[in-house]
């Protein structure tokens, strides 16, 4: 890879039959599971023999050194050792294509360039699957982790098409949508859609650390949504933030400017309400640009809320009855009631299906608080919400 310009079109090819994965954590083990399912022969290596064997026991591949005829090496190790491992395998396996899954691309490419050049460098293609969980390690691996997720590939015009095709085929085989981006654009983008959100989530969650338990008990779904990723691995995220420090710093400084304006407005001087409303409205505008289901253009769904009891089988029965109505649930959100074995389930559906869903659920005895006036005295409560 000799420059940072992007490729506009993807090469296509067959999935490499021999893949070596270096790093048996969440991403490495999940990739091993998915590639094994797709028919590739996967070998695994990790600095921790226990981690490698755990991934193998889960079905992610076989613990072994990379064979001489390995076609593709995927470095799925922590960011601070990724560059050295890429260089090591470029030299160890002179016929193999080498890629990685690190979340920072520009600094990594620069580090690799300092050690290798020419044809050797052309065998390295940086990539980044936009997938993960707040849990880490092979034990958290999932065979479907990459399905319907973007997989960024950073190649250029000097990249041999047959090597690019191997990386594209690998990403496609595990269900990802391939995007070709320049490394610098990638790093700027992930700072906004991933790295800065992690910092903000952690900072909000940190406010709860010394809060009285009675106050924390008031938490609702909004707080859970904001702080879900605050459970992420501190060691890994320290490396990620350090690797993309300049871009993350730029985003956080922009956020700080907005936050300062909101803080000043909360003194409630004249004009303050316009500032507060503007901050929330700007958030509305940004949120509406987030891709919808399966990466499609954002879709405005309608919400139908169902009160449901916290007993085994209730969720399954509800989803089955929605299926009987012939309505697809586009998304779902659960909010648990504090101190009660009840929860409210928000079902997101296309607006055209709302009335059929409401009528069907009410007829089956489900409790819909937003449509309580439609119930009659003859309605019999469903077992799931008694």
XYZ file of N, CA, C and O in Angstrom, residues 21 23-33 46 51 55 58 60 76 101 131-143 145-146 236:
140
model
N -5.090 -16.170 11.868
C -5.539 -15.043 12.689
C -4.604 -14.892 13.875
O -4.411 -15.837 14.651
N -4.215 -13.196 17.257
C -5.022 -12.527 18.269
C -6.350 -13.223 18.420
O -7.139 -13.279 17.470
N -6.602 -13.782 19.597
C -7.806 -14.592 19.816
C -8.760 -13.926 20.794
O -9.372 -14.591 21.624
N -8.871 -12.607 20.692
C -9.836 -11.888 21.521
C -11.209 -11.889 20.868
O -11.528 -12.767 20.055
N -12.015 -10.896 21.196
C -13.375 -10.825 20.682
C -13.399 -10.838 19.157
O -14.089 -11.653 18.533
N -12.651 -9.927 18.509
C -12.695 -9.827 17.056
C -12.033 -11.023 16.391
O -12.569 -11.595 15.432
N -10.866 -11.418 16.882
C -10.170 -12.543 16.275
C -10.952 -13.833 16.381
O -11.079 -14.585 15.399
N -11.492 -14.117 17.568
C -12.256 -15.346 17.752
C -13.554 -15.310 16.955
O -13.961 -16.306 16.347
N -14.230 -14.158 16.923
C -15.465 -14.047 16.143
C -15.181 -14.241 14.661
O -15.945 -14.909 13.944
N -14.082 -13.666 14.178
C -13.719 -13.830 12.774
C -13.402 -15.296 12.481
O -13.796 -15.835 11.434
N -12.699 -15.945 13.403
C -12.407 -17.357 13.215
C -13.668 -18.193 13.131
O -13.779 -19.100 12.292
N -14.633 -17.915 13.993
C -15.908 -18.635 13.952
C -16.595 -18.446 12.599
O -17.088 -19.410 11.992
N -1.941 -16.524 19.575
C -2.153 -15.453 20.537
C -0.996 -15.460 21.528
O -0.412 -16.523 21.796
N -5.854 -18.108 25.840
C -6.822 -17.407 24.994
C -6.948 -18.099 23.643
O -8.063 -18.271 23.120
N -10.415 -19.969 22.176
C -11.021 -19.655 20.884
C -11.148 -20.919 20.033
O -12.161 -21.134 19.363
N -13.942 -23.123 21.122
C -15.241 -22.583 20.739
C -15.544 -22.793 19.257
O -16.645 -22.506 18.801
N -13.293 -21.635 16.635
C -12.781 -20.548 15.809
C -11.593 -20.951 14.950
O -11.094 -20.135 14.165
N -5.351 -9.408 14.620
C -6.455 -8.953 15.465
C -5.970 -8.778 16.890
O -6.640 -9.141 17.844
N -7.377 -5.541 11.881
C -8.722 -5.073 12.236
C -8.669 -3.905 13.214
O -9.652 -3.607 13.890
N -17.397 -3.378 14.120
C -18.173 -4.323 14.916
C -17.483 -4.507 16.253
O -16.264 -4.358 16.368
N -18.248 -4.835 17.252
C -17.673 -5.060 18.569
C -18.765 -5.181 19.611
O -19.963 -5.113 19.301
N -18.345 -5.382 20.824
C -19.262 -5.471 21.953
C -18.597 -4.784 23.134
O -17.394 -4.510 23.126
N -19.395 -4.502 24.175
C -18.806 -3.922 25.379
C -18.043 -4.965 26.179
O -17.287 -4.626 27.096
N -18.208 -6.247 25.841
C -17.451 -7.326 26.467
C -16.257 -7.672 25.591
O -16.258 -7.441 24.391
N -15.217 -8.248 26.202
C -14.012 -8.560 25.457
C -13.627 -10.014 25.662
O -14.193 -10.722 26.497
N -12.647 -10.461 24.875
C -12.145 -11.821 25.004
C -12.898 -12.821 24.155
O -14.013 -12.566 23.688
N -12.271 -13.980 23.961
C -12.862 -15.021 23.122
C -14.206 -15.493 23.662
O -15.086 -15.894 22.895
N -14.379 -15.443 24.976
C -15.626 -15.931 25.564
C -16.821 -15.114 25.092
O -17.970 -15.589 25.112
N -16.576 -13.878 24.643
C -17.662 -13.011 24.164
C -17.855 -13.112 22.658
O -18.706 -12.425 22.096
N -17.082 -13.984 21.981
C -17.124 -14.066 20.519
C -18.487 -14.533 20.019
O -19.177 -15.326 20.665
N -18.853 -14.035 18.839
C -20.122 -14.411 18.197
C -19.879 -14.635 16.720
O -19.204 -13.833 16.058
N -20.455 -15.693 16.188
C -20.264 -16.005 14.780
C -20.908 -14.958 13.879
O -20.488 -14.767 12.729
N -21.044 -11.653 14.527
C -20.627 -10.320 14.987
C -20.495 -9.323 13.838
O -20.762 -8.125 14.003
N -20.092 -9.799 12.657
C -19.796 -8.890 11.547
C -20.952 -8.741 10.560
O -20.852 -7.952 9.619
N -7.947 -1.609 26.510
C -8.089 -1.542 25.061
C -8.403 -0.123 24.613
O -7.811 0.388 23.647
